[in-house]
Short mmCIF file of C-alpha atoms in Angstrom, two decimals:
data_model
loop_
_atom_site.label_atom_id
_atom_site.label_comp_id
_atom_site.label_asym_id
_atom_site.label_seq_id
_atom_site.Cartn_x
_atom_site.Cartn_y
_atom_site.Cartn_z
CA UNK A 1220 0.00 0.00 0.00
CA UNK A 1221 0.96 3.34 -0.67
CA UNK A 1222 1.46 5.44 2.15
CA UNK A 1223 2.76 9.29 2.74
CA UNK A 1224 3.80 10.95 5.70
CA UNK A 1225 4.72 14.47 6.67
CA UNK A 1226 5.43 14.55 10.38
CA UNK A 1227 5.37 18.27 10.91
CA UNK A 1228 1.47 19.57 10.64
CA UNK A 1229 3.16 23.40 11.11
CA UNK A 1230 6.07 24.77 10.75
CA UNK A 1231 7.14 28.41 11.27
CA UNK A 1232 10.33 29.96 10.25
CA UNK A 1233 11.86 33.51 10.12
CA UNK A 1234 12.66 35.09 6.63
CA UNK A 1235 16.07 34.05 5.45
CA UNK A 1236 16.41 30.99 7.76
CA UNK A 1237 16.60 27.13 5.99
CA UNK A 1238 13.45 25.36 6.09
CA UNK A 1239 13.54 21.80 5.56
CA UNK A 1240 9.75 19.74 5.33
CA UNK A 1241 9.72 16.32 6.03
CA UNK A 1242 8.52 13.77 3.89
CA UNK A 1243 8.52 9.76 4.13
CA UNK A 1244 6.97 7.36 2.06
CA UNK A 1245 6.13 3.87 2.01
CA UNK A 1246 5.50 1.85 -1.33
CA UNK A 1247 6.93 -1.47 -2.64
CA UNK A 1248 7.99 -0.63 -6.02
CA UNK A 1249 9.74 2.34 -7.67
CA UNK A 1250 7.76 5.45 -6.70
CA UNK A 1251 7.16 9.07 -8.20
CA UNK A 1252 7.54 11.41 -5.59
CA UNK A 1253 5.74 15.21 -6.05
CA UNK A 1254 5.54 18.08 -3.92
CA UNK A 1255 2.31 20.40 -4.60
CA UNK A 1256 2.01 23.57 -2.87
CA UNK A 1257 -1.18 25.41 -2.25
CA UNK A 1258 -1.27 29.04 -1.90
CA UNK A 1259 -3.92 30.72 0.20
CA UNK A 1260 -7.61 30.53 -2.04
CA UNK A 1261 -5.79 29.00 -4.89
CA UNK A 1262 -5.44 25.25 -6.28
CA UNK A 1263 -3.29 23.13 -6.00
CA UNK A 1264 -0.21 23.47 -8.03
CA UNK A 1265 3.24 21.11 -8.83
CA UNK A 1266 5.97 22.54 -7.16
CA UNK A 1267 8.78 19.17 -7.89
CA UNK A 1268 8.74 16.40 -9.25
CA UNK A 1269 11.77 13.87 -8.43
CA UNK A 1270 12.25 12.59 -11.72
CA UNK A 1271 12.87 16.19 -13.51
CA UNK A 1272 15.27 16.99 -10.56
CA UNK A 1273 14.86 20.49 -10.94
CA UNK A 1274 14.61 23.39 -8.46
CA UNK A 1275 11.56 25.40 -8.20
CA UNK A 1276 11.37 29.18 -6.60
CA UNK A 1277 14.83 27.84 -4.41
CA UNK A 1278 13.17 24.33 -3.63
CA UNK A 1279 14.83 21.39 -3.97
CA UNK A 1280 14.33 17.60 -3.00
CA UNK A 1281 16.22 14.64 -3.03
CA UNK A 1282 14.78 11.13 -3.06
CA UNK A 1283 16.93 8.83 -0.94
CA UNK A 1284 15.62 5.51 -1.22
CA UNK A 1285 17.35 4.24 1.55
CA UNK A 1286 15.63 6.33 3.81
CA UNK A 1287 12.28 6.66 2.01
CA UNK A 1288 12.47 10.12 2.11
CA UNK A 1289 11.96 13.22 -0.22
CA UNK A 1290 12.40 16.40 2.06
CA UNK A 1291 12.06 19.70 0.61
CA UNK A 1292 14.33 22.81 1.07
CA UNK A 1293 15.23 25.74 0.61
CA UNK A 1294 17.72 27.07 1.93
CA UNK A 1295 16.64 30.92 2.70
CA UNK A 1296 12.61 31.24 3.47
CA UNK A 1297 10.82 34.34 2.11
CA UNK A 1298 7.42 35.37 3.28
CA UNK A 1299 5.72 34.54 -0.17
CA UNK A 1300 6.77 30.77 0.45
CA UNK A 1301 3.96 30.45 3.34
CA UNK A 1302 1.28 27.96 1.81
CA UNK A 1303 0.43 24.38 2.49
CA UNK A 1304 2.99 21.56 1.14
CA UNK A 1305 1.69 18.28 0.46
CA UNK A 1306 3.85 15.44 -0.93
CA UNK A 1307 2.46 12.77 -2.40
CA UNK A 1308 3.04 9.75 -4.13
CA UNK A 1309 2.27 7.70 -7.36
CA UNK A 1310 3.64 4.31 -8.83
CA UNK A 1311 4.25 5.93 -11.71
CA UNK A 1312 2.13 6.70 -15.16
CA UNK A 1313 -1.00 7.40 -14.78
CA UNK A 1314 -1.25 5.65 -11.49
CA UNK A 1315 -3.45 7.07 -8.68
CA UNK A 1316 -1.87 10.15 -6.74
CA UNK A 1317 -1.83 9.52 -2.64
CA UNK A 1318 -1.28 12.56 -0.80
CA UNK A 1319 0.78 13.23 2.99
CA UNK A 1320 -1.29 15.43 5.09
CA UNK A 1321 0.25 18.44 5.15
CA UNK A 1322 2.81 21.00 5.85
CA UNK A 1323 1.74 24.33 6.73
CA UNK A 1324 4.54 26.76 6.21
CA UNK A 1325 4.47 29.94 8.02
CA UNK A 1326 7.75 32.40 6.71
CA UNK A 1327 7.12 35.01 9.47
CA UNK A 1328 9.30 38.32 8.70
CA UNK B 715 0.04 24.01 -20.38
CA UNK B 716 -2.42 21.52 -19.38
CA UNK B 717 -5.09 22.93 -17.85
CA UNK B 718 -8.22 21.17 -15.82
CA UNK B 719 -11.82 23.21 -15.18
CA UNK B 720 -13.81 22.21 -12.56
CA UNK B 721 -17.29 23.44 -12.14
CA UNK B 722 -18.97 24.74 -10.23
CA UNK B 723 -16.74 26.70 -7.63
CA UNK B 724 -19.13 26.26 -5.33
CA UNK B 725 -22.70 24.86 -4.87
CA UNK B 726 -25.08 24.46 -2.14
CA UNK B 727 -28.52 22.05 -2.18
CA UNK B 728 -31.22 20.66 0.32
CA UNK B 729 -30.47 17.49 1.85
CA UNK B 730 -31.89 14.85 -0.32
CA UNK B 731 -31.09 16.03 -3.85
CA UNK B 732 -28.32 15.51 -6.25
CA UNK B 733 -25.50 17.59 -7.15
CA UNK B 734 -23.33 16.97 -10.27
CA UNK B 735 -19.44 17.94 -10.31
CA UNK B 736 -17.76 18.59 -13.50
CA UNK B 737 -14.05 17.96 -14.25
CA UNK B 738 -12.56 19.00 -18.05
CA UNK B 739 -9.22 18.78 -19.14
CA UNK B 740 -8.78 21.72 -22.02
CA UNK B 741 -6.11 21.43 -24.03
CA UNK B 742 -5.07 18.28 -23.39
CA UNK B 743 -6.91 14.36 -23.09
CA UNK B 744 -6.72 13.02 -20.10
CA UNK B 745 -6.40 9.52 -19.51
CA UNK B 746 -7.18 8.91 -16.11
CA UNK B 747 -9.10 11.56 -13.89
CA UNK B 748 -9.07 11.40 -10.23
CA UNK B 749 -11.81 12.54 -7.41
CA UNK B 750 -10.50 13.96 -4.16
CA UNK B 751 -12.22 15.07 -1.09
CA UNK B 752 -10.43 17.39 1.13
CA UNK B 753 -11.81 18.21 4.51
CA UNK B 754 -11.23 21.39 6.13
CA UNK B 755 -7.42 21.96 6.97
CA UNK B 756 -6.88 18.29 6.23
CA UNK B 757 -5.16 16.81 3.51
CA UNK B 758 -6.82 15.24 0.38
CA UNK B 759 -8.24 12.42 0.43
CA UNK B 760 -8.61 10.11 -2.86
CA UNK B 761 -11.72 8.49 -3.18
CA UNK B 762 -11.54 7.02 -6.83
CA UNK B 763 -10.03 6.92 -9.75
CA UNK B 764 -12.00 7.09 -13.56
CA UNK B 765 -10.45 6.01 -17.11
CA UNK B 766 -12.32 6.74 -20.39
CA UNK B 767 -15.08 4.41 -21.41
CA UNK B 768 -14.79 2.29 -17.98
CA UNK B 769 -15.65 1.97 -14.71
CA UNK B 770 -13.99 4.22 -11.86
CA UNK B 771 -12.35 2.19 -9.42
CA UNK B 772 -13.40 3.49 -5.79
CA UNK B 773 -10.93 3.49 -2.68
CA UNK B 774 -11.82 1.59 0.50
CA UNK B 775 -14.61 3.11 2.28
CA UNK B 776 -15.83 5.25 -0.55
CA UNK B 777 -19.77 4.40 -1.95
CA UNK B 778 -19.67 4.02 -5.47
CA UNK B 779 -23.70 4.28 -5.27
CA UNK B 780 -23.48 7.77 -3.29
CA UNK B 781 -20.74 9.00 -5.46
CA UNK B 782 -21.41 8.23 -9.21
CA UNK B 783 -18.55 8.76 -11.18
CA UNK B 784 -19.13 9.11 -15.15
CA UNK B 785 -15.84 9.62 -17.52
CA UNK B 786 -17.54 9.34 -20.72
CA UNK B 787 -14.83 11.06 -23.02
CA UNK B 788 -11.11 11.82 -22.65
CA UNK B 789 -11.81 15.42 -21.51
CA UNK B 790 -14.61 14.88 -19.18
CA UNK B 791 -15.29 13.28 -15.89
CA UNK B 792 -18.39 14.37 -13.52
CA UNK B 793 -18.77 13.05 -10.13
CA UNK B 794 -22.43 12.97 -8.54
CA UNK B 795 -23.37 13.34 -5.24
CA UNK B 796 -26.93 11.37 -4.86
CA UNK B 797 -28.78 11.94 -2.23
CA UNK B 798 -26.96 14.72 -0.79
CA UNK B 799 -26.57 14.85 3.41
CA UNK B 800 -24.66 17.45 5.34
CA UNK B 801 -22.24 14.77 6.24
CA UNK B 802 -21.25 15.35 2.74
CA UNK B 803 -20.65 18.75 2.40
CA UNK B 804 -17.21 19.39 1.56
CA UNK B 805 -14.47 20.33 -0.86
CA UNK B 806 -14.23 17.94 -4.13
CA UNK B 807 -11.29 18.52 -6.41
CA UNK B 808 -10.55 16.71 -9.65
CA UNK B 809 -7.16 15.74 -11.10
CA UNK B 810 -6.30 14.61 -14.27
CA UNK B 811 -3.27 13.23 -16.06
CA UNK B 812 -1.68 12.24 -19.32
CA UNK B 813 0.78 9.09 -19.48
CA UNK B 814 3.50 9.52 -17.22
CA UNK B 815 3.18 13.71 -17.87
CA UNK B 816 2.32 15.02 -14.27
CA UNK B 817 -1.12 15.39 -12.95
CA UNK B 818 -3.00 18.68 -13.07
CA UNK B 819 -5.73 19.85 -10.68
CA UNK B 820 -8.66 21.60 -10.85
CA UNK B 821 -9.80 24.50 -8.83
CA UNK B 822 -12.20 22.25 -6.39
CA UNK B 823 -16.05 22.97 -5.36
CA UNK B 824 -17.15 23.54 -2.33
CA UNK B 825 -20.09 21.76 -1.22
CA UNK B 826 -22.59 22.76 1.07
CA UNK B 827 -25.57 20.57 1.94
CA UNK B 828 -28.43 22.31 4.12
#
């Protein structure tokens, strides 16, 4: 079974400080990892994707397999960065999406 | 860019009627749509999953008879709520997705059941 966790249901940081969000998953084959972001009123919207290994707005996120983990960081907050992060999960084409519960990011100035 | 329309934003009916959710993909076909439910300040919740021209395979827990789920062409899914309760009011966003090309959501509908 497919399973994503974010341990940290808030998390507040200054402006210009690292901020690291937690994410582990559990799934017995080869997973795609995501990380969607949703701004205040707004949809959801793609913020990484593991495979394309590119950083987005100063995120980045490694998949280490040998820790089933795919935290996202950035190394220096900014205020526009405060939104809900989910990561979630797929195994992969068009295979269903499972999503953590949620990071709330608070960038306080 | 792909883009997904959901409609309508928002809607809100007596307890006991229907309600119809729909979920385009425009400039692109989708091959598989999703239905999520997202509670207030919780996460989203999947609650099935719809390809073109079959049936929608519902996650544990979900009833396929409350929530109807039609994806009768490559841009279109609608989800139904029958018989409508306040227990169901909520928010109910769509996804959809292209082989292996990302998923793309819509802007959700909120729900409201009186």
């Amino acid at each position: 079974a497919q399973r994503v966790t974010q341990p940290e249901k808030l998390l507040s940081v200054f402006k210009g400080a690292p901020v690291e969000l937690k994410c582990n998953y559990s799934y017995s084959g080869s997973p795609e990892l995501f990380w969607y972001v949703q701004y205040s009123r707004q949809r959801l919207q793609l913020l990484l994707r593991h495979i394309s290994r590119e950083s987005i707005k100063g995120f980045t996120a490694d998949l280490n397999k040998g820790e089933t983990s795919f935290h996202l960081k950035k190394p220096f907050a900014q205020e526009e960065d405060s939104a809900m992060y989910y990561c979630a999960l797929s195994g992969g084409g068009s295979e269903k999406l499972v999503f953590g519960k949620g990071t709330k990011l608070t960038v306080n100035p | 860019g792909a883009v997904v329309s959901q409609h309508p934003s928002w809607v809100i009916c007596k307890s006991g009627t229907s309600v119809k959710i729909e979920c385009r993909s425009l400039d692109f076909q989708a091959t598989t749509m999703f239905w999520y439910r997202q509670f207030p300040k919780q996460s989203l919740m999947l609650m099935a999953t719809s390809n073109e021209g079959s049936k929608a395979t519902y996650e544990q827990g979900v009833e396929k008879d409350k929530f109807l789920i039609n994806h009768a062409s490559l841009t279109l899914s609608t989800l139904t709520v029958t018989s409508a309760h306040p227990e169901d009011s909520s928010f109910y966003i769509c996804s959809a997705t292209r082989q292996s090309r990302g998923y793309t959501f819509g802007s959700g509908t909120r729900l409201t059941v009186v």
